[in-house]
């Protein structure tokens, strides 16, 4: 499941991933919100929180994530990933440098710091 994060600063879009994340979650929640944000602004600041209640990605969900990232490859200004999920932290540490954005990894306890970092000028 993917939910939009409420009450973020202006210009910051955020999502929380929990339970099992499916391709349908991307298509019904993330894609419309991100496309709407890009229609208003050529650059996007993003917070993604993968909480302790996250159990994994269904087949196809990771591919939708990759497609969404590449569709707007030059539009990602700053991205914060907030998670304590071990394998996601390892993968992000290994491949974060290749993301077309300023990217920073935070723990769940650092959620507020992540939001401040993404929103800062």
PDB file of N, CA, C and O in Angstrom, residues 42-120:
ATOM      1  N   UNK A  42       8.647  22.096 -12.726  1.00  0.00           N
ATOM      2  CA  UNK A  42       9.559  21.232 -13.480  1.00  0.00           C
ATOM      3  C   UNK A  42      10.516  20.428 -12.600  1.00  0.00           C
ATOM      4  O   UNK A  42      11.151  19.497 -13.067  1.00  0.00           O
ATOM      5  N   UNK A  43      10.633  20.795 -11.322  1.00  0.00           N
ATOM      6  CA  UNK A  43      11.507  20.078 -10.396  1.00  0.00           C
ATOM      7  C   UNK A  43      10.686  19.604  -9.208  1.00  0.00           C
ATOM      8  O   UNK A  43       9.805  20.308  -8.727  1.00  0.00           O
ATOM      9  N   UNK A  44      10.994  18.431  -8.711  1.00  0.00           N
ATOM     10  CA  UNK A  44      10.210  17.846  -7.625  1.00  0.00           C
ATOM     11  C   UNK A  44      11.117  17.446  -6.468  1.00  0.00           C
ATOM     12  O   UNK A  44      12.194  16.888  -6.665  1.00  0.00           O
ATOM     13  N   UNK A  45      10.646  17.746  -5.264  1.00  0.00           N
ATOM     14  CA  UNK A  45      11.302  17.325  -4.027  1.00  0.00           C
ATOM     15  C   UNK A  45      10.419  16.257  -3.396  1.00  0.00           C
ATOM     16  O   UNK A  45       9.218  16.457  -3.264  1.00  0.00           O
ATOM     17  N   UNK A  46      11.040  15.159  -3.014  1.00  0.00           N
ATOM     18  CA  UNK A  46      10.275  13.978  -2.630  1.00  0.00           C
ATOM     19  C   UNK A  46      10.795  13.355  -1.341  1.00  0.00           C
ATOM     20  O   UNK A  46      12.002  13.230  -1.149  1.00  0.00           O
ATOM     21  N   UNK A  47       9.854  12.945  -0.472  1.00  0.00           N
ATOM     22  CA  UNK A  47      10.164  12.151   0.714  1.00  0.00           C
ATOM     23  C   UNK A  47       9.435  10.816   0.554  1.00  0.00           C
ATOM     24  O   UNK A  47       8.229  10.794   0.309  1.00  0.00           O
ATOM     25  N   UNK A  48      10.174   9.726   0.679  1.00  0.00           N
ATOM     26  CA  UNK A  48       9.579   8.392   0.641  1.00  0.00           C
ATOM     27  C   UNK A  48       9.902   7.717   1.967  1.00  0.00           C
ATOM     28  O   UNK A  48      11.066   7.575   2.338  1.00  0.00           O
ATOM     29  N   UNK A  49       8.843   7.321   2.682  1.00  0.00           N
ATOM     30  CA  UNK A  49       9.008   6.659   3.972  1.00  0.00           C
ATOM     31  C   UNK A  49       8.575   5.202   3.825  1.00  0.00           C
ATOM     32  O   UNK A  49       7.420   4.919   3.529  1.00  0.00           O
ATOM     33  N   UNK A  50       9.514   4.304   4.027  1.00  0.00           N
ATOM     34  CA  UNK A  50       9.235   2.867   4.020  1.00  0.00           C
ATOM     35  C   UNK A  50       9.305   2.429   5.478  1.00  0.00           C
ATOM     36  O   UNK A  50      10.389   2.283   6.043  1.00  0.00           O
ATOM     37  N   UNK A  51       8.143   2.257   6.089  1.00  0.00           N
ATOM     38  CA  UNK A  51       8.065   2.000   7.522  1.00  0.00           C
ATOM     39  C   UNK A  51       8.330   0.563   7.908  1.00  0.00           C
ATOM     40  O   UNK A  51       8.528  -0.316   7.061  1.00  0.00           O
ATOM     41  N   UNK A  52       8.306   0.333   9.208  1.00  0.00           N
ATOM     42  CA  UNK A  52       8.548  -1.011   9.744  1.00  0.00           C
ATOM     43  C   UNK A  52       7.444  -1.987   9.367  1.00  0.00           C
ATOM     44  O   UNK A  52       7.634  -3.199   9.434  1.00  0.00           O
ATOM     45  N   UNK A  53       6.269  -1.465   8.974  1.00  0.00           N
ATOM     46  CA  UNK A  53       5.159  -2.334   8.597  1.00  0.00           C
ATOM     47  C   UNK A  53       5.196  -2.719   7.112  1.00  0.00           C
ATOM     48  O   UNK A  53       4.299  -3.378   6.612  1.00  0.00           O
ATOM     49  N   UNK A  54       6.256  -2.335   6.408  1.00  0.00           N
ATOM     50  CA  UNK A  54       6.453  -2.710   5.008  1.00  0.00           C
ATOM     51  C   UNK A  54       6.870  -4.175   4.942  1.00  0.00           C
ATOM     52  O   UNK A  54       7.739  -4.604   5.695  1.00  0.00           O
ATOM     53  N   UNK A  55       6.221  -4.948   4.044  1.00  0.00           N
ATOM     54  CA  UNK A  55       6.576  -6.371   3.929  1.00  0.00           C
ATOM     55  C   UNK A  55       7.233  -6.713   2.600  1.00  0.00           C
ATOM     56  O   UNK A  55       7.816  -7.768   2.459  1.00  0.00           O
ATOM     57  N   UNK A  56       7.134  -5.833   1.609  1.00  0.00           N
ATOM     58  CA  UNK A  56       7.798  -6.115   0.348  1.00  0.00           C
ATOM     59  C   UNK A  56       7.064  -5.540  -0.845  1.00  0.00           C
ATOM     60  O   UNK A  56       6.036  -4.877  -0.718  1.00  0.00           O
ATOM     61  N   UNK A  57       7.639  -5.813  -2.012  1.00  0.00           N
ATOM     62  CA  UNK A  57       7.077  -5.376  -3.285  1.00  0.00           C
ATOM     63  C   UNK A  57       6.497  -6.577  -4.022  1.00  0.00           C
ATOM     64  O   UNK A  57       7.156  -7.618  -4.115  1.00  0.00           O
ATOM     65  N   UNK A  58       5.301  -6.426  -4.540  1.00  0.00           N
ATOM     66  CA  UNK A  58       4.710  -7.461  -5.390  1.00  0.00           C
ATOM     67  C   UNK A  58       5.408  -7.419  -6.754  1.00  0.00           C
ATOM     68  O   UNK A  58       5.988  -6.399  -7.127  1.00  0.00           O
ATOM     69  N   UNK A  59       5.348  -8.520  -7.508  1.00  0.00           N
ATOM     70  CA  UNK A  59       5.949  -8.513  -8.840  1.00  0.00           C
ATOM     71  C   UNK A  59       5.417  -7.337  -9.664  1.00  0.00           C
ATOM     72  O   UNK A  59       4.237  -7.030  -9.659  1.00  0.00           O
ATOM     73  N   UNK A  60       6.325  -6.666 -10.331  1.00  0.00           N
ATOM     74  CA  UNK A  60       5.942  -5.532 -11.174  1.00  0.00           C
ATOM     75  C   UNK A  60       6.044  -4.190 -10.485  1.00  0.00           C
ATOM     76  O   UNK A  60       6.176  -3.158 -11.138  1.00  0.00           O
ATOM     77  N   UNK A  61       5.986  -4.168  -9.177  1.00  0.00           N
ATOM     78  CA  UNK A  61       6.011  -2.885  -8.459  1.00  0.00           C
ATOM     79  C   UNK A  61       7.367  -2.195  -8.600  1.00  0.00           C
ATOM     80  O   UNK A  61       7.432  -0.986  -8.815  1.00  0.00           O
ATOM     81  N   UNK A  62       8.439  -2.936  -8.478  1.00  0.00           N
ATOM     82  CA  UNK A  62       9.771  -2.333  -8.611  1.00  0.00           C
ATOM     83  C   UNK A  62       9.968  -1.782 -10.024  1.00  0.00           C
ATOM     84  O   UNK A  62      10.570  -0.733 -10.201  1.00  0.00           O
ATOM     85  N   UNK A  63       9.450  -2.476 -11.020  1.00  0.00           N
ATOM     86  CA  UNK A  63       9.570  -2.005 -12.394  1.00  0.00           C
ATOM     87  C   UNK A  63       8.810  -0.691 -12.574  1.00  0.00           C
ATOM     88  O   UNK A  63       9.288   0.229 -13.242  1.00  0.00           O
ATOM     89  N   UNK A  64       7.637  -0.573 -11.975  1.00  0.00           N
ATOM     90  CA  UNK A  64       6.883   0.684 -12.046  1.00  0.00           C
ATOM     91  C   UNK A  64       7.662   1.812 -11.393  1.00  0.00           C
ATOM     92  O   UNK A  64       7.627   2.957 -11.858  1.00  0.00           O
ATOM     93  N   UNK A  65       8.376   1.522 -10.309  1.00  0.00           N
ATOM     94  CA  UNK A  65       9.191   2.523  -9.638  1.00  0.00           C
ATOM     95  C   UNK A  65      10.299   3.014 -10.569  1.00  0.00           C
ATOM     96  O   UNK A  65      10.535   4.214 -10.698  1.00  0.00           O
ATOM     97  N   UNK A  66      10.974   2.097 -11.230  1.00  0.00           N
ATOM     98  CA  UNK A  66      12.047   2.448 -12.160  1.00  0.00           C
ATOM     99  C   UNK A  66      11.502   3.273 -13.319  1.00  0.00           C
ATOM    100  O   UNK A  66      12.077   4.306 -13.692  1.00  0.00           O
ATOM    101  N   UNK A  67      10.386   2.843 -13.895  1.00  0.00           N
ATOM    102  CA  UNK A  67       9.796   3.578 -15.026  1.00  0.00           C
ATOM    103  C   UNK A  67       9.419   4.992 -14.622  1.00  0.00           C
ATOM    104  O   UNK A  67       9.644   5.947 -15.377  1.00  0.00           O
ATOM    105  N   UNK A  68       8.842   5.150 -13.454  1.00  0.00           N
ATOM    106  CA  UNK A  68       8.437   6.469 -12.968  1.00  0.00           C
ATOM    107  C   UNK A  68       9.657   7.368 -12.805  1.00  0.00           C
ATOM    108  O   UNK A  68       9.636   8.532 -13.196  1.00  0.00           O
ATOM    109  N   UNK A  69      10.727   6.834 -12.282  1.00  0.00           N
ATOM    110  CA  UNK A  69      11.954   7.610 -12.106  1.00  0.00           C
ATOM    111  C   UNK A  69      12.545   8.066 -13.421  1.00  0.00           C
ATOM    112  O   UNK A  69      12.934   9.224 -13.567  1.00  0.00           O
ATOM    113  N   UNK A  70      12.590   7.191 -14.407  1.00  0.00           N
ATOM    114  CA  UNK A  70      13.176   7.539 -15.688  1.00  0.00           C
ATOM    115  C   UNK A  70      12.282   8.432 -16.541  1.00  0.00           C
ATOM    116  O   UNK A  70      12.779   9.185 -17.371  1.00  0.00           O
ATOM    117  N   UNK A  71      10.980   8.376 -16.326  1.00  0.00           N
ATOM    118  CA  UNK A  71      10.065   9.206 -17.110  1.00  0.00           C
ATOM    119  C   UNK A  71      10.351  10.696 -16.872  1.00  0.00           C
ATOM    120  O   UNK A  71      10.153  11.513 -17.751  1.00  0.00           O
ATOM    121  N   UNK A  72      10.820  11.029 -15.705  1.00  0.00           N
ATOM    122  CA  UNK A  72      11.119  12.422 -15.363  1.00  0.00           C
ATOM    123  C   UNK A  72      12.579  12.542 -14.901  1.00  0.00           C
ATOM    124  O   UNK A  72      12.864  13.216 -13.913  1.00  0.00           O
ATOM    125  N   UNK A  73      13.474  11.947 -15.625  1.00  0.00           N
ATOM    126  CA  UNK A  73      14.851  11.793 -15.161  1.00  0.00           C
ATOM    127  C   UNK A  73      15.517  13.104 -14.762  1.00  0.00           C
ATOM    128  O   UNK A  73      16.297  13.147 -13.827  1.00  0.00           O
ATOM    129  N   UNK A  74      15.206  14.198 -15.409  1.00  0.00           N
ATOM    130  CA  UNK A  74      15.863  15.463 -15.066  1.00  0.00           C
ATOM    131  C   UNK A  74      15.028  16.301 -14.095  1.00  0.00           C
ATOM    132  O   UNK A  74      15.426  17.405 -13.739  1.00  0.00           O
ATOM    133  N   UNK A  75      13.899  15.784 -13.639  1.00  0.00           N
ATOM    134  CA  UNK A  75      13.004  16.576 -12.809  1.00  0.00           C
ATOM    135  C   UNK A  75      13.117  16.351 -11.320  1.00  0.00           C
ATOM    136  O   UNK A  75      12.484  17.051 -10.541  1.00  0.00           O
ATOM    137  N   UNK A  76      13.934  15.397 -10.899  1.00  0.00           N
ATOM    138  CA  UNK A  76      14.056  15.103  -9.477  1.00  0.00           C
ATOM    139  C   UNK A  76      15.113  16.018  -8.886  1.00  0.00           C
ATOM    140  O   UNK A  76      16.287  15.894  -9.167  1.00  0.00           O
ATOM    141  N   UNK A  77      14.687  16.940  -8.038  1.00  0.00           N
ATOM    142  CA  UNK A  77      15.633  17.888  -7.450  1.00  0.00           C
ATOM    143  C   UNK A  77      16.297  17.327  -6.190  1.00  0.00           C
ATOM    144  O   UNK A  77      17.507  17.392  -6.030  1.00  0.00           O
ATOM    145  N   UNK A  78      15.485  16.806  -5.287  1.00  0.00           N
ATOM    146  CA  UNK A  78      16.015  16.296  -4.024  1.00  0.00           C
ATOM    147  C   UNK A  78      15.083  15.188  -3.540  1.00  0.00           C
ATOM    148  O   UNK A  78      13.878  15.358  -3.519  1.00  0.00           O
ATOM    149  N   UNK A  79      15.676  14.064  -3.105  1.00  0.00           N
ATOM    150  CA  UNK A  79      14.888  12.928  -2.631  1.00  0.00           C
ATOM    151  C   UNK A  79      15.454  12.401  -1.322  1.00  0.00           C
ATOM    152  O   UNK A  79      16.657  12.142  -1.217  1.00  0.00           O
ATOM    153  N   UNK A  80      14.569  12.247  -0.341  1.00  0.00           N
ATOM    154  CA  UNK A  80      14.940  11.638   0.937  1.00  0.00           C
ATOM    155  C   UNK A  80      14.227  10.299   1.054  1.00  0.00           C
ATOM    156  O   UNK A  80      13.013  10.221   0.866  1.00  0.00           O
ATOM    157  N   UNK A  81      14.977   9.270   1.357  1.00  0.00           N
ATOM    158  CA  UNK A  81      14.412   7.958   1.634  1.00  0.00           C
ATOM    159  C   UNK A  81      14.554   7.706   3.123  1.00  0.00           C
ATOM    160  O   UNK A  81      15.664   7.766   3.673  1.00  0.00           O
ATOM    161  N   UNK A  82      13.433   7.454   3.774  1.00  0.00           N
ATOM    162  CA  UNK A  82      13.398   7.235   5.228  1.00  0.00           C
ATOM    163  C   UNK A  82      12.990   5.792   5.474  1.00  0.00           C
ATOM    164  O   UNK A  82      11.870   5.395   5.134  1.00  0.00           O
ATOM    165  N   UNK A  83      13.908   5.007   6.044  1.00  0.00           N
ATOM    166  CA  UNK A  83      13.586   3.604   6.302  1.00  0.00           C
ATOM    167  C   UNK A  83      14.603   2.977   7.250  1.00  0.00           C
ATOM    168  O   UNK A  83      15.757   3.405   7.288  1.00  0.00           O
ATOM    169  N   UNK A  84      14.145   1.983   7.953  1.00  0.00           N
ATOM    170  CA  UNK A  84      15.013   1.121   8.750  1.00  0.00           C
ATOM    171  C   UNK A  84      15.071  -0.288   8.156  1.00  0.00           C
ATOM    172  O   UNK A  84      15.704  -1.168   8.740  1.00  0.00           O
ATOM    173  N   UNK A  85      14.407  -0.503   7.023  1.00  0.00           N
ATOM    174  CA  UNK A  85      14.398  -1.818   6.376  1.00  0.00           C
ATOM    175  C   UNK A  85      15.799  -2.078   5.811  1.00  0.00           C
ATOM    176  O   UNK A  85      16.265  -1.366   4.917  1.00  0.00           O
ATOM    177  N   UNK A  86      16.451  -3.095   6.370  1.00  0.00           N
ATOM    178  CA  UNK A  86      17.852  -3.358   6.069  1.00  0.00           C
ATOM    179  C   UNK A  86      18.201  -3.472   4.602  1.00  0.00           C
ATOM    180  O   UNK A  86      19.130  -2.815   4.119  1.00  0.00           O
ATOM    181  N   UNK A  87      17.493  -4.315   3.854  1.00  0.00           N
ATOM    182  CA  UNK A  87      17.877  -4.538   2.470  1.00  0.00           C
ATOM    183  C   UNK A  87      17.630  -3.297   1.616  1.00  0.00           C
ATOM    184  O   UNK A  87      18.375  -3.054   0.653  1.00  0.00           O
ATOM    185  N   UNK A  88      16.649  -2.484   1.963  1.00  0.00           N
ATOM    186  CA  UNK A  88      16.413  -1.248   1.216  1.00  0.00           C
ATOM    187  C   UNK A  88      17.527  -0.250   1.514  1.00  0.00           C
ATOM    188  O   UNK A  88      18.014   0.440   0.616  1.00  0.00           O
ATOM    189  N   UNK A  89      17.965  -0.185   2.753  1.00  0.00           N
ATOM    190  CA  UNK A  89      19.080   0.708   3.102  1.00  0.00           C
ATOM    191  C   UNK A  89      20.350   0.294   2.360  1.00  0.00           C
ATOM    192  O   UNK A  89      21.071   1.140   1.838  1.00  0.00           O
ATOM    193  N   UNK A  90      20.619  -1.015   2.297  1.00  0.00           N
ATOM    194  CA  UNK A  90      21.815  -1.494   1.603  1.00  0.00           C
ATOM    195  C   UNK A  90      21.738  -1.157   0.120  1.00  0.00           C
ATOM    196  O   UNK A  90      22.693  -0.610  -0.455  1.00  0.00           O
ATOM    197  N   UNK A  91      20.622  -1.467  -0.514  1.00  0.00           N
ATOM    198  CA  UNK A  91      20.476  -1.187  -1.949  1.00  0.00           C
ATOM    199  C   UNK A  91      20.582   0.309  -2.228  1.00  0.00           C
ATOM    200  O   UNK A  91      21.209   0.720  -3.210  1.00  0.00           O
ATOM    201  N   UNK A  92      19.972   1.129  -1.385  1.00  0.00           N
ATOM    202  CA  UNK A  92      20.020   2.577  -1.567  1.00  0.00           C
ATOM    203  C   UNK A  92      21.432   3.112  -1.388  1.00  0.00           C
ATOM    204  O   UNK A  92      21.852   4.023  -2.108  1.00  0.00           O
ATOM    205  N   UNK A  93      22.157   2.554  -0.446  1.00  0.00           N
ATOM    206  CA  UNK A  93      23.547   2.967  -0.238  1.00  0.00           C
ATOM    207  C   UNK A  93      24.411   2.592  -1.436  1.00  0.00           C
ATOM    208  O   UNK A  93      25.309   3.336  -1.821  1.00  0.00           O
ATOM    209  N   UNK A  94      24.112   1.439  -2.027  1.00  0.00           N
ATOM    210  CA  UNK A  94      24.895   0.974  -3.169  1.00  0.00           C
ATOM    211  C   UNK A  94      24.590   1.746  -4.447  1.00  0.00           C
ATOM    212  O   UNK A  94      25.488   2.009  -5.241  1.00  0.00           O
ATOM    213  N   UNK A  95      23.316   2.105  -4.648  1.00  0.00           N
ATOM    214  CA  UNK A  95      22.919   2.688  -5.924  1.00  0.00           C
ATOM    215  C   UNK A  95      22.426   4.131  -5.841  1.00  0.00           C
ATOM    216  O   UNK A  95      22.077   4.718  -6.852  1.00  0.00           O
ATOM    217  N   UNK A  96      22.390   4.702  -4.649  1.00  0.00           N
ATOM    218  CA  UNK A  96      21.911   6.070  -4.482  1.00  0.00           C
ATOM    219  C   UNK A  96      22.688   7.080  -5.311  1.00  0.00           C
ATOM    220  O   UNK A  96      22.129   8.050  -5.814  1.00  0.00           O
ATOM    221  N   UNK A  97      23.993   6.823  -5.501  1.00  0.00           N
ATOM    222  CA  UNK A  97      24.818   7.737  -6.286  1.00  0.00           C
ATOM    223  C   UNK A  97      24.359   7.834  -7.737  1.00  0.00           C
ATOM    224  O   UNK A  97      24.579   8.843  -8.405  1.00  0.00           O
ATOM    225  N   UNK A  98      23.699   6.815  -8.232  1.00  0.00           N
ATOM    226  CA  UNK A  98      23.278   6.779  -9.629  1.00  0.00           C
ATOM    227  C   UNK A  98      21.920   7.439  -9.854  1.00  0.00           C
ATOM    228  O   UNK A  98      21.497   7.593 -10.993  1.00  0.00           O
ATOM    229  N   UNK A  99      21.266   7.820  -8.785  1.00  0.00           N
ATOM    230  CA  UNK A  99      19.946   8.442  -8.923  1.00  0.00           C
ATOM    231  C   UNK A  99      20.105   9.860  -9.454  1.00  0.00           C
ATOM    232  O   UNK A  99      21.016  10.579  -9.039  1.00  0.00           O
ATOM    233  N   UNK A 100      19.230  10.274 -10.355  1.00  0.00           N
ATOM    234  CA  UNK A 100      19.338  11.609 -10.960  1.00  0.00           C
ATOM    235  C   UNK A 100      18.764  12.694 -10.053  1.00  0.00           C
ATOM    236  O   UNK A 100      17.893  13.471 -10.457  1.00  0.00           O
ATOM    237  N   UNK A 101      19.223  12.752  -8.819  1.00  0.00           N
ATOM    238  CA  UNK A 101      18.693  13.674  -7.833  1.00  0.00           C
ATOM    239  C   UNK A 101      19.708  13.813  -6.703  1.00  0.00           C
ATOM    240  O   UNK A 101      20.586  12.970  -6.559  1.00  0.00           O
ATOM    241  N   UNK A 102      19.585  14.865  -5.922  1.00  0.00           N
ATOM    242  CA  UNK A 102      20.309  14.879  -4.652  1.00  0.00           C
ATOM    243  C   UNK A 102      19.578  13.869  -3.780  1.00  0.00           C
ATOM    244  O   UNK A 102      18.378  13.996  -3.565  1.00  0.00           O
ATOM    245  N   UNK A 103      20.285  12.885  -3.314  1.00  0.00           N
ATOM    246  CA  UNK A 103      19.665  11.782  -2.595  1.00  0.00           C
ATOM    247  C   UNK A 103      20.305  11.640  -1.223  1.00  0.00           C
ATOM    248  O   UNK A 103      21.531  11.711  -1.080  1.00  0.00           O
ATOM    249  N   UNK A 104      19.456  11.417  -0.219  1.00  0.00           N
ATOM    250  CA  UNK A 104      19.973  11.180   1.126  1.00  0.00           C
ATOM    251  C   UNK A 104      19.099  10.141   1.819  1.00  0.00           C
ATOM    252  O   UNK A 104      17.885  10.150   1.697  1.00  0.00           O
ATOM    253  N   UNK A 105      19.752   9.256   2.568  1.00  0.00           N
ATOM    254  CA  UNK A 105      19.095   8.167   3.281  1.00  0.00           C
ATOM    255  C   UNK A 105      18.989   8.537   4.760  1.00  0.00           C
ATOM    256  O   UNK A 105      19.959   9.016   5.360  1.00  0.00           O
ATOM    257  N   UNK A 106      17.806   8.314   5.342  1.00  0.00           N
ATOM    258  CA  UNK A 106      17.538   8.619   6.745  1.00  0.00           C
ATOM    259  C   UNK A 106      16.916   7.404   7.420  1.00  0.00           C
ATOM    260  O   UNK A 106      16.285   6.583   6.765  1.00  0.00           O
ATOM    261  N   UNK A 107      17.058   7.334   8.742  1.00  0.00           N
ATOM    262  CA  UNK A 107      16.379   6.299   9.517  1.00  0.00           C
ATOM    263  C   UNK A 107      14.976   6.793   9.864  1.00  0.00           C
ATOM    264  O   UNK A 107      14.672   7.983   9.747  1.00  0.00           O
ATOM    265  N   UNK A 108      14.130   5.880  10.341  1.00  0.00           N
ATOM    266  CA  UNK A 108      12.776   6.275  10.747  1.00  0.00           C
ATOM    267  C   UNK A 108      12.813   7.355  11.829  1.00  0.00           C
ATOM    268  O   UNK A 108      11.995   8.266  11.817  1.00  0.00           O
ATOM    269  N   UNK A 109      13.760   7.271  12.745  1.00  0.00           N
ATOM    270  CA  UNK A 109      13.870   8.260  13.817  1.00  0.00           C
ATOM    271  C   UNK A 109      14.244   9.642  13.283  1.00  0.00           C
ATOM    272  O   UNK A 109      14.043  10.645  13.969  1.00  0.00           O
ATOM    273  N   UNK A 110      14.763   9.700  12.073  1.00  0.00           N
ATOM    274  CA  UNK A 110      15.194  10.964  11.470  1.00  0.00           C
ATOM    275  C   UNK A 110      14.172  11.531  10.487  1.00  0.00           C
ATOM    276  O   UNK A 110      14.500  12.390   9.675  1.00  0.00           O
ATOM    277  N   UNK A 111      12.936  11.069  10.558  1.00  0.00           N
ATOM    278  CA  UNK A 111      11.917  11.490   9.591  1.00  0.00           C
ATOM    279  C   UNK A 111      11.814  13.021   9.492  1.00  0.00           C
ATOM    280  O   UNK A 111      11.822  13.575   8.399  1.00  0.00           O
ATOM    281  N   UNK A 112      11.696  13.697  10.615  1.00  0.00           N
ATOM    282  CA  UNK A 112      11.551  15.163  10.598  1.00  0.00           C
ATOM    283  C   UNK A 112      12.783  15.833   9.987  1.00  0.00           C
ATOM    284  O   UNK A 112      12.671  16.816   9.265  1.00  0.00           O
ATOM    285  N   UNK A 113      13.955  15.305  10.281  1.00  0.00           N
ATOM    286  CA  UNK A 113      15.188  15.827   9.686  1.00  0.00           C
ATOM    287  C   UNK A 113      15.164  15.643   8.166  1.00  0.00           C
ATOM    288  O   UNK A 113      15.601  16.520   7.412  1.00  0.00           O
ATOM    289  N   UNK A 114      14.658  14.505   7.703  1.00  0.00           N
ATOM    290  CA  UNK A 114      14.554  14.249   6.264  1.00  0.00           C
ATOM    291  C   UNK A 114      13.649  15.273   5.591  1.00  0.00           C
ATOM    292  O   UNK A 114      13.984  15.804   4.524  1.00  0.00           O
ATOM    293  N   UNK A 115      12.523  15.566   6.208  1.00  0.00           N
ATOM    294  CA  UNK A 115      11.595  16.555   5.648  1.00  0.00           C
ATOM    295  C   UNK A 115      12.272  17.920   5.599  1.00  0.00           C
ATOM    296  O   UNK A 115      12.184  18.629   4.586  1.00  0.00           O
ATOM    297  N   UNK A 116      12.975  18.296   6.655  1.00  0.00           N
ATOM    298  CA  UNK A 116      13.674  19.596   6.674  1.00  0.00           C
ATOM    299  C   UNK A 116      14.723  19.652   5.570  1.00  0.00           C
ATOM    300  O   UNK A 116      14.878  20.665   4.882  1.00  0.00           O
ATOM    301  N   UNK A 117      15.459  18.565   5.391  1.00  0.00           N
ATOM    302  CA  UNK A 117      16.506  18.529   4.363  1.00  0.00           C
ATOM    303  C   UNK A 117      15.909  18.676   2.966  1.00  0.00           C
ATOM    304  O   UNK A 117      16.386  19.463   2.161  1.00  0.00           O
ATOM    305  N   UNK A 118      14.837  17.947   2.693  1.00  0.00           N
ATOM    306  CA  UNK A 118      14.217  18.019   1.369  1.00  0.00           C
ATOM    307  C   UNK A 118      13.662  19.412   1.103  1.00  0.00           C
ATOM    308  O   UNK A 118      13.766  19.936  -0.005  1.00  0.00           O
ATOM    309  N   UNK A 119      13.093  20.048   2.112  1.00  0.00           N
ATOM    310  CA  UNK A 119      12.450  21.352   1.937  1.00  0.00           C
ATOM    311  C   UNK A 119      13.439  22.513   1.953  1.00  0.00           C
ATOM    312  O   UNK A 119      13.084  23.614   1.508  1.00  0.00           O
ATOM    313  N   UNK A 120      14.653  22.288   2.425  1.00  0.00           N
ATOM    314  CA  UNK A 120      15.603  23.408   2.562  1.00  0.00           C
ATOM    315  C   UNK A 120      16.035  23.931   1.196  1.00  0.00           C
ATOM    316  O   UNK A 120      16.078  23.191   0.222  1.00  0.00           O
TER     317      UNK A 120
END
